[in-house]
XYZ file of C-alpha atoms in Angstrom:
403
model
C -38.974 -5.813 33.623
C -38.049 -2.662 31.723
C -36.144 0.070 33.523
C -36.705 3.777 32.857
C -34.029 6.341 32.095
C -34.131 10.065 31.364
C -33.236 10.913 27.775
C -30.421 13.191 28.983
C -28.761 10.273 30.763
C -29.064 8.160 27.633
C -27.254 10.851 25.623
C -24.446 11.128 28.139
C -24.126 7.359 28.409
C -23.616 6.870 24.691
C -21.309 9.888 24.313
C -19.215 8.577 27.199
C -18.998 5.150 25.561
C -17.913 6.858 22.337
C -15.143 8.758 24.118
C -16.832 12.139 23.665
C -17.269 13.377 27.232
C -13.672 13.857 28.329
C -10.233 14.884 27.123
C -8.026 12.019 25.855
C -10.341 9.157 26.972
C -7.997 6.549 25.493
C -4.770 8.214 26.553
C -2.201 9.645 24.167
C 0.198 8.455 21.475
C 0.145 5.312 19.377
C -1.106 3.094 22.221
C -4.224 5.268 22.430
C -4.955 4.666 18.734
C -5.007 0.904 19.285
C -7.106 1.261 22.460
C -9.608 3.440 20.608
C -9.888 0.967 17.750
C -10.303 -2.000 20.058
C -12.990 -0.144 22.008
C -14.933 1.290 19.057
C -14.556 -1.863 16.938
C -13.710 -0.092 13.685
C -12.858 3.259 12.118
C -14.312 4.016 8.679
C -11.912 4.895 5.863
C -12.928 7.565 3.378
C -11.121 9.167 0.458
C -12.790 12.601 0.594
C -10.216 15.224 1.521
C -11.974 18.588 1.886
C -10.478 18.398 5.354
C -8.284 15.680 6.877
C -9.647 12.269 5.877
C -12.329 10.625 8.000
C -10.222 7.871 9.588
C -7.638 10.387 10.810
C -10.286 12.943 11.833
C -12.263 10.404 13.898
C -9.160 9.331 15.812
C -7.926 12.929 16.302
C -11.278 13.802 17.895
C -10.535 11.326 20.692
C -6.721 11.458 20.753
C -5.439 15.054 21.005
C -1.892 14.253 19.860
C -2.960 11.900 17.057
C -0.655 11.652 14.062
C -1.351 9.701 10.864
C 1.948 7.857 11.298
C 0.540 6.118 14.384
C -2.113 4.353 12.333
C 0.341 3.419 9.567
C 2.782 2.013 12.131
C 0.057 -0.107 13.739
C -0.727 -1.595 10.318
C 2.962 -2.326 9.756
C 3.170 -3.880 13.238
C 0.204 -6.118 12.317
C -1.933 -4.856 15.189
C -4.504 -3.261 12.866
C -5.839 -4.396 9.489
C -8.148 -3.149 6.764
C -11.337 -4.837 5.682
C -15.016 -4.183 5.095
C -17.191 -3.560 8.153
C -20.264 -1.718 6.876
C -17.760 0.185 4.707
C -13.985 0.126 4.175
C -12.532 0.272 7.682
C -9.582 -0.197 9.972
C -10.195 -2.965 12.515
C -8.152 -4.338 15.424
C -6.206 -7.451 14.405
C -7.599 -9.299 17.430
C -10.999 -9.311 15.668
C -9.739 -10.833 12.413
C -11.697 -14.091 12.698
C -14.981 -12.174 12.610
C -14.412 -11.040 9.024
C -13.911 -14.658 7.910
C -17.631 -15.336 7.256
C -17.740 -12.558 4.659
C -14.385 -13.535 3.148
C -15.431 -17.153 2.732
C -18.833 -16.202 1.326
C -17.081 -14.187 -1.407
C -14.531 -16.942 -2.010
C -17.351 -19.464 -2.508
C -18.933 -17.177 -5.082
C -22.008 -16.483 -2.954
C -21.760 -12.730 -3.547
C -22.706 -11.103 -6.839
C -20.084 -8.426 -6.177
C -16.342 -8.516 -6.787
C -16.432 -10.485 -10.032
C -12.996 -10.889 -11.592
C -11.272 -12.894 -14.328
C -9.792 -15.995 -12.672
C -6.801 -16.010 -15.033
C -5.961 -12.456 -14.008
C -6.487 -13.351 -10.335
C -4.015 -16.202 -10.680
C -1.494 -13.954 -12.442
C -1.825 -11.207 -9.801
C -1.489 -13.671 -6.915
C 1.554 -15.378 -8.462
C 3.214 -12.026 -9.190
C 2.839 -10.900 -5.574
C 4.040 -14.283 -4.318
C 7.169 -14.140 -6.475
C 7.965 -10.414 -6.497
C 6.596 -9.168 -3.173
C 3.956 -6.564 -2.194
C 2.340 -4.623 -5.051
C 0.134 -1.594 -5.590
C -2.556 -1.415 -8.271
C -0.409 0.993 -10.279
C 2.315 -1.667 -10.549
C -0.054 -3.808 -12.582
C -1.049 -0.802 -14.672
C 2.563 -0.621 -15.842
C 2.625 -4.366 -16.473
C -0.485 -4.242 -18.658
C 1.218 -1.841 -21.069
C 3.976 -4.311 -21.910
C 4.068 -5.765 -25.425
C 2.140 -9.014 -25.643
C -0.011 -8.425 -22.550
C -3.382 -10.150 -22.925
C -5.109 -8.020 -20.292
C -5.342 -4.366 -19.287
C -5.233 -2.594 -15.958
C -8.909 -2.655 -15.035
C -9.171 -6.479 -14.778
C -6.020 -6.476 -12.623
C -7.531 -3.899 -10.287
C -10.712 -5.975 -10.015
C -8.597 -9.073 -9.356
C -6.743 -7.320 -6.541
C -10.022 -6.253 -4.958
C -11.537 -9.734 -5.259
C -8.410 -11.419 -3.829
C -8.472 -8.920 -0.955
C -12.173 -9.337 -0.244
C -11.951 -13.138 -0.258
C -8.968 -13.090 2.090
C -6.120 -14.248 -0.169
C -4.490 -10.810 0.047
C -4.279 -8.233 2.825
C -3.312 -4.574 2.725
C 0.176 -4.416 4.213
C 0.428 -0.618 4.101
C -0.443 2.544 2.241
C 1.382 5.306 0.421
C -1.102 8.143 0.860
C -4.358 6.505 -0.226
C -2.619 3.965 -2.500
C -2.936 0.487 -1.007
C -0.097 -2.037 -1.001
C -1.205 -5.686 -1.185
C 0.612 -8.790 0.030
C -0.266 -12.438 0.598
C -2.348 -12.921 3.730
C 0.039 -15.612 4.960
C 2.831 -13.013 5.011
C 0.768 -10.344 6.785
C -1.430 -12.152 9.293
C 0.386 -12.894 12.593
C 0.653 -16.600 13.375
C -0.907 -15.984 16.800
C -4.241 -14.860 15.318
C -7.183 -17.248 15.588
C -8.366 -18.114 12.062
C -11.228 -20.370 13.098
C -14.429 -19.289 11.377
C -16.921 -18.225 14.069
C -20.251 -19.981 14.285
C -23.281 -17.826 13.444
C -23.988 -17.476 17.162
C -20.377 -16.469 17.917
C -20.562 -13.881 15.155
C -23.833 -12.526 16.575
C -22.229 -12.298 20.021
C -19.334 -10.321 18.515
C -21.774 -7.866 16.896
C -23.779 -7.428 20.106
C -20.795 -6.932 22.389
C -19.036 -4.592 19.953
C -22.137 -2.381 19.696
C -22.770 -2.335 23.438
C -19.145 -1.538 24.237
C -18.918 1.262 21.671
C -22.322 2.860 22.246
C -23.342 1.903 25.792
C -26.757 0.884 24.516
C -28.110 -0.600 21.319
C -31.133 -2.020 19.502
C -31.662 -5.046 17.310
C -32.038 -2.733 14.298
C -28.774 -0.939 15.019
C -26.784 -4.154 15.499
C -28.026 -5.677 12.250
C -27.760 -2.449 10.247
C -26.795 -3.341 6.625
C -26.549 -7.051 7.514
C -28.936 -9.049 5.379
C -30.936 -12.119 6.292
C -33.268 -13.168 9.072
C -30.804 -15.672 10.535
C -28.437 -13.001 11.830
C -31.383 -11.164 13.417
C -32.524 -14.358 15.150
C -29.012 -15.049 16.449
C -28.528 -11.469 17.648
C -31.869 -11.570 19.444
C -30.866 -14.882 21.056
C -27.615 -13.349 22.345
C -29.476 -10.321 23.712
C -32.002 -12.517 25.535
C -29.190 -14.601 27.043
C -27.393 -11.486 28.268
C -30.654 -10.245 29.797
C -31.099 -13.546 31.646
C -27.502 -13.416 32.871
C -27.999 -9.885 34.217
C -25.327 -8.322 31.991
C -27.731 -5.917 30.282
C -31.125 -4.355 30.928
C -33.963 -3.335 28.679
C -34.424 0.393 29.160
C -37.276 2.707 28.217
C -36.914 6.445 27.696
C -39.695 8.910 27.008
C -40.656 9.097 23.344
C -38.372 6.243 22.291
C -38.662 2.502 21.860
C -36.781 0.458 24.456
C -33.054 -0.164 24.116
C -30.629 -2.722 25.504
C -28.040 -1.211 27.833
C -25.005 -2.515 29.705
C -25.791 -2.598 33.427
C -22.520 -0.979 34.496
C -23.247 1.904 32.080
C -26.816 2.191 33.361
C -25.556 2.500 36.937
C -22.843 5.059 36.105
C -23.227 8.728 37.103
C -22.457 11.284 34.393
C -21.597 14.963 34.711
C -24.263 16.990 32.870
C -22.039 20.083 32.987
C -19.720 18.902 30.211
C -19.000 21.890 27.948
C -16.620 20.300 25.446
C -16.989 21.191 21.776
C -16.308 18.554 19.146
C -16.180 18.936 15.359
C -17.079 15.460 14.175
C -16.292 13.843 10.862
C -19.456 12.979 8.877
C -18.159 9.382 9.058
C -17.485 9.431 12.805
C -18.710 6.324 14.617
C -20.898 8.504 16.834
C -22.805 10.038 13.915
C -22.815 7.289 11.299
C -26.223 5.842 12.314
C -28.306 8.799 11.121
C -31.689 7.515 12.344
C -30.248 6.826 15.787
C -28.854 10.363 16.079
C -32.206 11.792 14.996
C -34.029 9.745 17.629
C -31.660 10.298 20.540
C -30.367 13.817 19.884
C -33.093 15.233 17.619
C -30.373 16.108 15.090
C -31.121 15.437 11.437
C -27.773 14.987 9.720
C -27.129 14.105 6.086
C -23.899 14.349 4.129
C -24.670 16.481 1.066
C -21.503 16.053 -1.039
C -23.392 13.525 -3.176
C -26.405 15.841 -3.499
C -26.639 18.172 -6.535
C -25.388 21.631 -5.555
C -28.740 23.331 -6.115
C -30.438 20.899 -3.714
C -27.973 21.213 -0.836
C -29.378 22.757 2.309
C -26.188 23.188 4.327
C -23.114 22.580 2.157
C -20.797 20.100 0.481
C -18.944 18.699 3.520
C -20.495 19.742 6.813
C -19.065 18.725 10.182
C -21.560 18.247 13.026
C -20.884 20.483 16.048
C -21.401 18.735 19.383
C -21.520 20.945 22.490
C -21.745 18.882 25.662
C -24.629 16.526 24.961
C -26.297 18.670 22.271
C -25.699 19.039 18.558
C -25.928 22.788 18.132
C -25.262 22.936 14.390
C -22.830 22.116 11.596
C -20.089 23.853 9.664
C -19.174 23.406 6.007
C -15.368 23.405 5.878
C -12.508 23.292 3.436
C -8.782 23.174 4.100
C -6.951 25.246 1.483
C -3.656 23.458 1.937
C -1.498 25.542 -0.406
C -2.550 28.727 1.371
C -2.518 26.932 4.755
C -5.966 28.343 5.451
C -9.014 26.618 6.923
C -12.183 28.148 5.514
C -15.458 27.942 7.411
C -17.593 28.235 4.300
C -20.885 28.315 6.172
C -21.424 27.990 9.898
C -24.983 26.926 10.710
C -26.113 27.288 14.338
C -29.441 25.510 14.682
C -29.962 25.211 18.440
C -30.794 28.740 19.503
C -31.640 27.693 23.063
C -27.916 27.545 23.910
C -26.416 30.931 24.849
C -23.647 31.947 22.406
C -21.602 33.040 25.406
C -21.350 29.391 26.470
C -20.219 27.784 23.214
C -18.411 30.465 21.181
C -14.989 30.540 22.887
C -14.606 26.742 23.119
C -15.828 26.499 19.512
C -13.128 28.886 18.281
C -10.477 27.044 20.298
C -11.567 23.732 18.766
C -11.630 25.217 15.261
C -8.118 26.539 15.796
C -6.886 23.100 16.883
C -8.650 21.579 13.898
C -6.940 24.054 11.578
C -3.524 23.060 12.940
C -4.448 19.388 12.534
C -5.166 20.164 8.873
C -1.801 21.872 8.417
C -3.346 25.351 8.353
C -2.089 28.550 9.948
C -5.097 30.835 9.492
C -8.891 30.848 9.599
C -11.463 32.414 7.288
C -15.184 32.689 7.886
C -17.403 33.235 4.857
C -20.975 32.963 6.129
C -22.935 32.452 9.353
C -26.547 31.443 9.879
C -28.426 33.022 11.501
C -26.754 36.265 10.288
C -27.227 38.002 13.643
C -24.431 35.815 15.065
C -21.944 36.789 12.367
C -20.362 39.783 14.126
C -19.787 37.917 17.394
C -18.319 34.858 15.666
C -16.004 36.907 13.431
C -14.802 38.967 16.376
C -13.927 35.867 18.393
C -12.261 34.165 15.413
C -10.087 37.254 14.869
C -8.526 36.627 18.293
C -7.238 33.174 17.277
C -3.445 33.287 17.140
C -1.251 30.679 15.475
C 2.355 29.948 16.363
C 4.744 30.890 13.572
């Protein structure tokens, strides 16, 4: 029997599961970074740097005292590793066995991606075994030596293939430059390396989604995962959890039914939450665009890959979440040399929310975000609708930074 739930409760339930209803939901410091990763399942890595990169931004949103060193230290301590989730991601080391199906598929040559010259792969692997961890640029230097029979590009492809098939792991980074080492020298001996059965893998996907989002659908769980077999296995796990009374099938007005953890369904949420969050476009909470459109009626698209003349909002907009509503987005850029965070264009789209409620917390959050980006001043270029411009500029002018 389906249960019914108000759409507002569904919003609060998923925001709470994402760590977006309270201050420091995972605690503080390095331990909080690991807790957040283990709860969310992954954090997407992205190289775009208009503002602080996505993986750092997503963690900072939930961990007020987050520092990039925390993540790097967790990699060095072998508690976190990098691999491909739906994109390049950091994952908790405890979940390593669940990337094995993809690694082994690539190793068996069942993927048309990651082709590489096997002679170069052998050379790269032997070099790392004999000389220690290497970056791609190390092989670039090698390829310029007299008598080299290969150039840098095949070596880079070989590194990527060896990484994707599990022979190499990323042991650390210098900025965005990855350092590779043999998996046997990186992976802790305590980690289970038994390949999960298809049903075990489906159970991992289901439980990860439910834990991170509070509710889920078959479509969301199998997003970007090809094949009917995984859908059948996921559906089987969901039906078993329903029979065991761990989850319920819930209906909300205007939406198809969702599967929801019973303890989340029974939880009481405070509708008076007035927190403001500036989310990364790659934040776990926003990454499923169709889901956000359905649940929050917020149509978000990242436009940095869209030709300039076709952009509606801007190159790198950050969604603005106020309580349980997305009230708009702001196109930002951190001018690091000038130590200035520019709000290129602030778009406020939900005009039903009184500016007196969101403006001060918005400015406070923007100020914190500026400091996180190494900036000491704010600049506002444009506001939509224009009638809000004077009020926003006046409030921003009050923001003071410690010298």
